[in-house]
Amino acid sequence: MFNDDINGEFMEFKDANEGKFTWWSYVNMKSDIKTALGFAKFFYPDVIEAEGCFLLKDKFSEKNFDMWKKESQNNKINIEKMMNLYQVRDFFHINVDQDENLGEQIQALGEVLKLFWSLSFKNRFPNREIVVSVFKEEDGELFITVYER
């Protein structure tokens, strides 16, 4: 998925523990069970369907849904792409270490989300073609979205 050295703090702990420090050790040190449950929902997101559209529950807004229906002239794929669109950097914009390789970490997070969201949707909706797309805009910002083809 990504190299361990993407996280300098993890590598410091691993080195200090003569290589016997794992990602499970790191998670145990840095988080609690409530946060772990939150991440379960983060990596396996709930979805809702509104008027035949496949939408991420935690991103849903009735106001935005009505706006995108109008803007896209009821084009299902465009509604879903815009309603489910999220800038990857914004998932963790509050707790950011600007000194580390943030761009590489954001890219890795985008790819990890794409992997787990794709697996989760395939598991729950095996007969539907749900697409998870990660892409960069011209300004270099990374985005993720979900839509049904």
Coordinates of N, CA and C in Angstrom, one line a residue:
M1 N 0.8 -1.2 0.0 CA 0.0 0.0 0.0 C 0.9 1.3 0.0
F2 N 1.8 1.3 1.0 CA 2.7 2.5 1.0 C 3.9 2.0 1.9
N3 N 5.0 2.7 1.7 CA 6.2 2.4 2.5 C 6.1 2.9 3.9
D4 N 6.7 2.1 4.9 CA 6.6 2.6 6.3 C 7.2 3.9 6.5
D5 N 8.3 4.3 5.7 CA 9.0 5.5 6.0 C 8.2 6.8 5.6
I6 N 7.0 6.6 5.1 CA 6.1 7.7 4.8 C 5.8 8.5 6.1
N7 N 5.9 7.7 7.3 CA 5.6 8.3 8.6 C 6.8 8.3 9.4
G8 N 7.5 9.5 9.5 CA 8.7 9.6 10.3 C 8.6 9.2 11.7
E9 N 7.5 9.5 12.3 CA 7.3 9.2 13.8 C 7.3 7.7 13.9
F10 N 6.5 7.0 13.1 CA 6.5 5.5 13.1 C 7.9 5.0 13.0
M11 N 8.7 5.5 12.1 CA 10.0 5.0 11.9 C 10.9 5.2 13.1
E12 N 10.8 6.4 13.8 CA 11.5 6.6 15.0 C 11.2 5.6 16.1
F13 N 9.9 5.3 16.2 CA 9.5 4.3 17.2 C 10.0 3.0 16.9
K14 N 9.9 2.6 15.6 CA 10.4 1.3 15.1 C 11.9 1.2 15.4
D15 N 12.7 2.2 15.0 CA 14.1 2.2 15.3 C 14.5 2.1 16.8
A16 N 13.7 2.9 17.6 CA 14.0 2.9 19.0 C 13.7 1.5 19.6
N17 N 12.8 0.8 19.0 CA 12.4 -0.6 19.5 C 13.1 -1.7 18.7
E18 N 14.2 -1.4 18.1 CA 15.0 -2.3 17.4 C 14.2 -3.2 16.4
G19 N 13.3 -2.5 15.7 CA 12.5 -3.1 14.6 C 11.3 -3.9 15.1
K20 N 11.1 -4.0 16.4 CA 10.0 -4.8 17.0 C 8.8 -3.9 17.2
F21 N 8.7 -2.8 16.6 CA 7.5 -1.9 16.7 C 6.7 -2.0 15.4
T22 N 5.4 -2.3 15.5 CA 4.6 -2.6 14.3 C 3.5 -1.5 14.2
W23 N 2.8 -1.5 13.1 CA 1.7 -0.6 12.8 C 0.7 -0.8 13.9
W24 N 0.4 -2.0 14.3 CA -0.5 -2.2 15.4 C -0.1 -1.6 16.7
S25 N 1.2 -1.6 16.9 CA 1.8 -0.9 18.1 C 1.5 0.6 18.0
Y26 N 1.8 1.1 16.8 CA 1.6 2.5 16.6 C 0.1 3.0 16.8
V27 N -0.8 2.2 16.2 CA -2.2 2.5 16.4 C -2.6 2.4 17.8
N28 N -2.1 1.4 18.5 CA -2.4 1.3 20.0 C -1.9 2.5 20.8
M29 N -0.8 3.0 20.4 CA -0.2 4.2 21.1 C -0.9 5.5 20.8
K30 N -1.3 5.6 19.5 CA -1.8 6.9 19.1 C -3.3 7.1 19.1
S31 N -4.1 6.0 19.2 CA -5.5 6.1 19.1 C -6.2 5.3 20.2
D32 N -7.6 5.4 20.2 CA -8.4 4.6 21.1 C -9.4 3.8 20.3
I33 N -10.2 3.0 21.1 CA -11.2 2.2 20.4 C -12.3 3.0 19.7
K34 N -12.6 4.2 20.3 CA -13.6 5.1 19.6 C -13.1 5.6 18.3
T35 N -11.9 5.9 18.2 CA -11.3 6.4 17.0 C -11.2 5.3 16.0
A36 N -10.9 4.1 16.5 CA -10.8 2.9 15.6 C -12.2 2.6 15.0
L37 N -13.3 2.8 15.8 CA -14.6 2.6 15.2 C -14.9 3.6 14.2
G38 N -14.5 4.9 14.4 CA -14.7 5.9 13.5 C -14.0 5.6 12.1
F39 N -12.8 5.1 12.2 CA -12.0 4.7 11.0 C -12.7 3.5 10.3
A40 N -13.4 2.6 11.0 CA -14.1 1.6 10.4 C -15.1 2.2 9.4
K41 N -15.9 3.2 9.9 CA -16.9 3.9 9.1 C -16.2 4.7 8.0
F42 N -15.0 5.2 8.2 CA -14.3 6.0 7.3 C -13.8 5.1 6.1
F43 N -13.3 3.9 6.4 CA -12.9 3.1 5.3 C -13.9 2.2 4.7
Y44 N -15.1 2.1 5.4 CA -16.2 1.3 4.9 C -17.5 2.2 5.0
P45 N -17.5 3.2 4.2 CA -18.6 4.2 4.4 C -20.0 3.8 4.2
D46 N -20.9 4.3 5.0 CA -22.3 4.1 4.8 C -22.7 4.9 3.5
V47 N -23.7 4.3 2.8 CA -24.2 4.9 1.6 C -25.8 5.0 1.8
I48 N -26.3 6.0 1.0 CA -27.7 6.1 0.9 C -28.1 6.2 -0.6
E49 N -29.3 5.9 -0.9 CA -29.7 6.1 -2.2 C -30.9 7.1 -2.2
A50 N -30.8 8.1 -3.0 CA -31.8 9.2 -3.1 C -32.1 9.3 -4.6
E51 N -33.4 9.1 -4.9 CA -33.8 9.2 -6.3 C -32.9 8.4 -7.3
G52 N -32.5 7.2 -6.8 CA -31.7 6.4 -7.7 C -30.2 6.7 -7.7
C53 N -29.8 7.7 -6.9 CA -28.4 8.1 -6.9 C -27.7 7.4 -5.7
F54 N -26.4 7.0 -6.0 CA -25.6 6.3 -5.0 C -24.8 7.4 -4.3
L55 N -25.0 7.6 -3.0 CA -24.4 8.8 -2.3 C -23.8 8.4 -1.0
L56 N -22.7 9.0 -0.6 CA -22.0 8.7 0.6 C -22.8 9.4 1.7
K57 N -23.2 8.7 2.7 CA -24.1 9.2 3.8 C -23.5 10.3 4.5
D58 N -22.3 10.2 4.9 CA -21.6 11.3 5.7 C -21.4 12.6 4.9
K59 N -21.5 12.5 3.6 CA -21.3 13.7 2.8 C -22.6 14.3 2.3
F60 N -23.7 13.6 2.5 CA -25.0 14.0 2.0 C -25.6 15.3 2.6
S61 N -26.1 16.1 1.7 CA -26.8 17.3 2.0 C -28.0 17.4 1.1
E62 N -29.2 17.5 1.6 CA -30.4 17.7 0.8 C -30.3 18.9 -0.1
K63 N -29.8 20.0 0.5 CA -29.7 21.3 -0.3 C -28.7 21.1 -1.5
N64 N -27.6 20.5 -1.2 CA -26.6 20.3 -2.3 C -27.2 19.3 -3.4
F65 N -27.9 18.3 -2.9 CA -28.5 17.3 -3.8 C -29.5 18.0 -4.8
D66 N -30.3 18.9 -4.2 CA -31.3 19.6 -5.1 C -30.5 20.5 -6.1
M67 N -29.4 21.2 -5.6 CA -28.7 22.0 -6.5 C -28.0 21.2 -7.6
W68 N -27.4 20.1 -7.3 CA -26.7 19.3 -8.3 C -27.6 18.7 -9.3
K69 N -28.8 18.3 -8.8 CA -29.8 17.8 -9.7 C -30.1 18.8 -10.8
K70 N -30.3 20.1 -10.3 CA -30.6 21.2 -11.2 C -29.4 21.5 -12.1
E71 N -28.2 21.6 -11.5 CA -27.0 22.0 -12.3 C -26.7 21.0 -13.4
S72 N -26.9 19.7 -13.1 CA -26.5 18.6 -14.0 C -27.6 18.2 -14.9
Q73 N -28.8 18.9 -14.8 CA -30.0 18.5 -15.5 C -30.3 17.0 -15.3
N74 N -30.3 16.6 -14.0 CA -30.6 15.3 -13.5 C -29.8 14.2 -14.1
N75 N -28.5 14.5 -14.5 CA -27.6 13.5 -15.0 C -27.0 12.7 -13.7
K76 N -27.5 11.5 -13.6 CA -27.2 10.7 -12.4 C -25.7 10.6 -12.1
I77 N -24.9 10.3 -13.1 CA -23.4 10.2 -12.8 C -22.8 11.5 -12.4
N78 N -23.2 12.6 -13.0 CA -22.7 13.9 -12.6 C -23.1 14.3 -11.2
I79 N -24.4 14.0 -10.9 CA -24.9 14.3 -9.5 C -24.0 13.5 -8.5
E80 N -23.8 12.2 -8.7 CA -23.1 11.4 -7.8 C -21.6 11.9 -7.7
K81 N -21.0 12.2 -8.9 CA -19.6 12.6 -8.8 C -19.4 13.9 -8.0
M82 N -20.4 14.8 -8.1 CA -20.3 16.1 -7.4 C -20.7 15.9 -5.9
M83 N -21.7 15.2 -5.7 CA -22.2 15.0 -4.3 C -21.2 14.2 -3.4
N84 N -20.5 13.3 -4.1 CA -19.5 12.4 -3.4 C -18.1 12.9 -3.4
L85 N -17.9 14.1 -4.0 CA -16.5 14.7 -4.2 C -16.0 15.2 -2.9
Y86 N -14.7 14.9 -2.6 CA -14.1 15.4 -1.4 C -12.6 15.5 -1.7
Q87 N -12.1 16.7 -1.2 CA -10.6 16.9 -1.3 C -9.9 16.1 -0.2
V88 N -9.0 15.2 -0.6 CA -8.4 14.2 0.3 C -7.7 15.0 1.5
R89 N -7.1 16.1 1.2 CA -6.4 16.8 2.2 C -7.3 17.3 3.3
D90 N -8.6 17.5 3.0 CA -9.6 18.0 4.0 C -10.0 17.0 5.0
F91 N -9.8 15.7 4.7 CA -10.2 14.7 5.7 C -9.5 14.9 7.1
F92 N -8.3 15.4 7.0 CA -7.5 15.6 8.2 C -6.8 17.0 8.3
H93 N -7.5 18.0 7.9 CA -6.9 19.3 7.8 C -6.7 20.0 9.2
I94 N -7.2 19.4 10.2 CA -7.0 20.0 11.6 C -5.7 19.6 12.2
N95 N -5.4 18.3 12.1 CA -4.2 17.8 12.7 C -3.2 17.4 11.6
V96 N -2.4 18.4 11.2 CA -1.5 18.2 10.1 C -0.1 18.6 10.5
D97 N 0.9 17.8 10.2 CA 2.3 18.1 10.5 C 2.9 18.6 9.2
Q98 N 3.0 19.9 9.0 CA 3.4 20.5 7.8 C 4.9 20.2 7.5
D99 N 5.7 19.8 8.5 CA 7.1 19.6 8.2 C 7.4 18.2 7.5
E100 N 6.4 17.3 7.6 CA 6.7 16.0 7.0 C 6.2 16.0 5.6
N101 N 6.4 14.9 4.9 CA 6.1 14.8 3.4 C 4.6 14.7 3.2
L102 N 3.9 15.8 3.5 CA 2.5 15.9 3.4 C 1.9 15.4 2.1
G103 N 2.5 15.9 1.0 CA 2.0 15.6 -0.3 C 2.0 14.1 -0.6
E104 N 3.0 13.4 -0.2 CA 3.2 12.0 -0.3 C 2.1 11.2 0.6
Q105 N 1.9 11.8 1.8 CA 1.0 11.2 2.7 C -0.5 11.3 2.2
I106 N -0.8 12.5 1.6 CA -2.1 12.7 1.0 C -2.4 11.8 -0.1
Q107 N -1.4 11.6 -1.0 CA -1.5 10.7 -2.1 C -1.7 9.3 -1.6
A108 N -0.9 8.8 -0.6 CA -1.1 7.5 -0.1 C -2.5 7.3 0.5
L109 N -3.0 8.3 1.2 CA -4.3 8.2 1.8 C -5.4 8.1 0.7
G110 N -5.2 8.9 -0.3 CA -6.2 8.8 -1.4 C -6.2 7.4 -2.0
E111 N -5.1 6.8 -2.3 CA -5.0 5.5 -2.9 C -5.5 4.4 -1.9
V112 N -5.3 4.6 -0.6 CA -5.8 3.6 0.4 C -7.3 3.7 0.5
L113 N -7.8 4.9 0.5 CA -9.3 5.1 0.5 C -9.9 4.5 -0.8
K114 N -9.3 4.7 -1.9 CA -9.8 4.1 -3.2 C -9.9 2.6 -3.0
L115 N -8.8 2.0 -2.5 CA -8.8 0.5 -2.4 C -9.9 0.0 -1.5
F116 N -10.0 0.6 -0.3 CA -10.9 0.1 0.7 C -12.4 0.4 0.3
W117 N -12.6 1.6 -0.2 CA -14.0 2.0 -0.7 C -14.4 1.0 -1.8
S118 N -13.5 0.8 -2.7 CA -13.8 -0.1 -3.8 C -14.1 -1.5 -3.3
L119 N -13.3 -2.0 -2.4 CA -13.6 -3.4 -1.9 C -14.9 -3.4 -1.1
S120 N -15.2 -2.3 -0.3 CA -16.4 -2.3 0.5 C -17.7 -2.2 -0.4
F121 N -17.6 -1.5 -1.5 CA -18.8 -1.4 -2.4 C -19.0 -2.6 -3.2
K122 N -17.8 -3.2 -3.6 CA -18.0 -4.5 -4.3 C -18.6 -5.6 -3.4
N123 N -18.2 -5.6 -2.2 CA -18.7 -6.5 -1.2 C -20.2 -6.4 -1.0
R124 N -20.7 -5.1 -0.8 CA -22.1 -4.8 -0.5 C -23.0 -4.8 -1.7
F125 N -22.4 -4.4 -2.9 CA -23.2 -4.2 -4.1 C -22.5 -5.0 -5.3
P126 N -22.4 -6.3 -5.2 CA -21.7 -7.1 -6.2 C -22.2 -7.0 -7.6
N127 N -23.5 -6.7 -7.8 CA -24.1 -6.6 -9.1 C -24.1 -5.2 -9.7
R128 N -23.4 -4.3 -9.0 CA -23.4 -2.9 -9.5 C -22.0 -2.5 -9.8
E129 N -21.9 -1.6 -10.7 CA -20.5 -1.1 -11.1 C -20.3 0.3 -10.4
I130 N -19.8 0.2 -9.2 CA -19.5 1.4 -8.4 C -18.0 1.8 -8.7
V131 N -17.8 3.0 -9.1 CA -16.4 3.5 -9.4 C -15.9 4.4 -8.3
V132 N -14.8 4.2 -7.8 CA -14.1 5.1 -6.9 C -12.9 5.7 -7.7
S133 N -12.9 7.0 -7.8 CA -11.9 7.7 -8.6 C -11.1 8.7 -7.7
V134 N -9.8 8.6 -7.8 CA -8.9 9.5 -7.2 C -8.2 10.3 -8.3
F135 N -8.2 11.6 -8.2 CA -7.6 12.4 -9.3 C -7.1 13.7 -8.8
K136 N -6.1 14.3 -9.5 CA -5.5 15.6 -9.2 C -6.1 16.6 -10.1
E137 N -6.4 17.8 -9.6 CA -6.8 18.9 -10.3 C -5.6 19.6 -10.8
E138 N -5.8 20.6 -11.7 CA -4.6 21.4 -12.3 C -3.8 22.0 -11.2
D139 N -4.4 22.4 -10.1 CA -3.6 23.1 -9.0 C -2.9 22.1 -8.1
G140 N -3.0 20.8 -8.5 CA -2.2 19.7 -7.7 C -3.0 19.1 -6.6
E141 N -4.2 19.6 -6.3 CA -5.0 19.1 -5.2 C -5.6 17.7 -5.5
L142 N -5.5 16.8 -4.6 CA -6.0 15.5 -4.8 C -7.5 15.3 -4.3
F143 N -8.3 14.7 -5.2 CA -9.7 14.6 -4.8 C -10.1 13.1 -5.0
I144 N -11.2 12.7 -4.3 CA -11.8 11.4 -4.4 C -13.3 11.6 -4.6
T145 N -13.9 10.7 -5.4 CA -15.3 10.7 -5.6 C -15.8 9.3 -5.9
V146 N -17.1 9.1 -5.9 CA -17.7 7.8 -6.1 C -18.9 8.0 -7.0
Y147 N -19.1 7.1 -7.9 CA -20.3 7.1 -8.7 C -20.6 5.7 -9.3
E148 N -21.8 5.6 -9.8 CA -22.2 4.3 -10.3 C -22.3 4.4 -11.9
R149 N -21.6 3.5 -12.5 CA -21.6 3.5 -14.0 C -22.7 2.7 -14.5

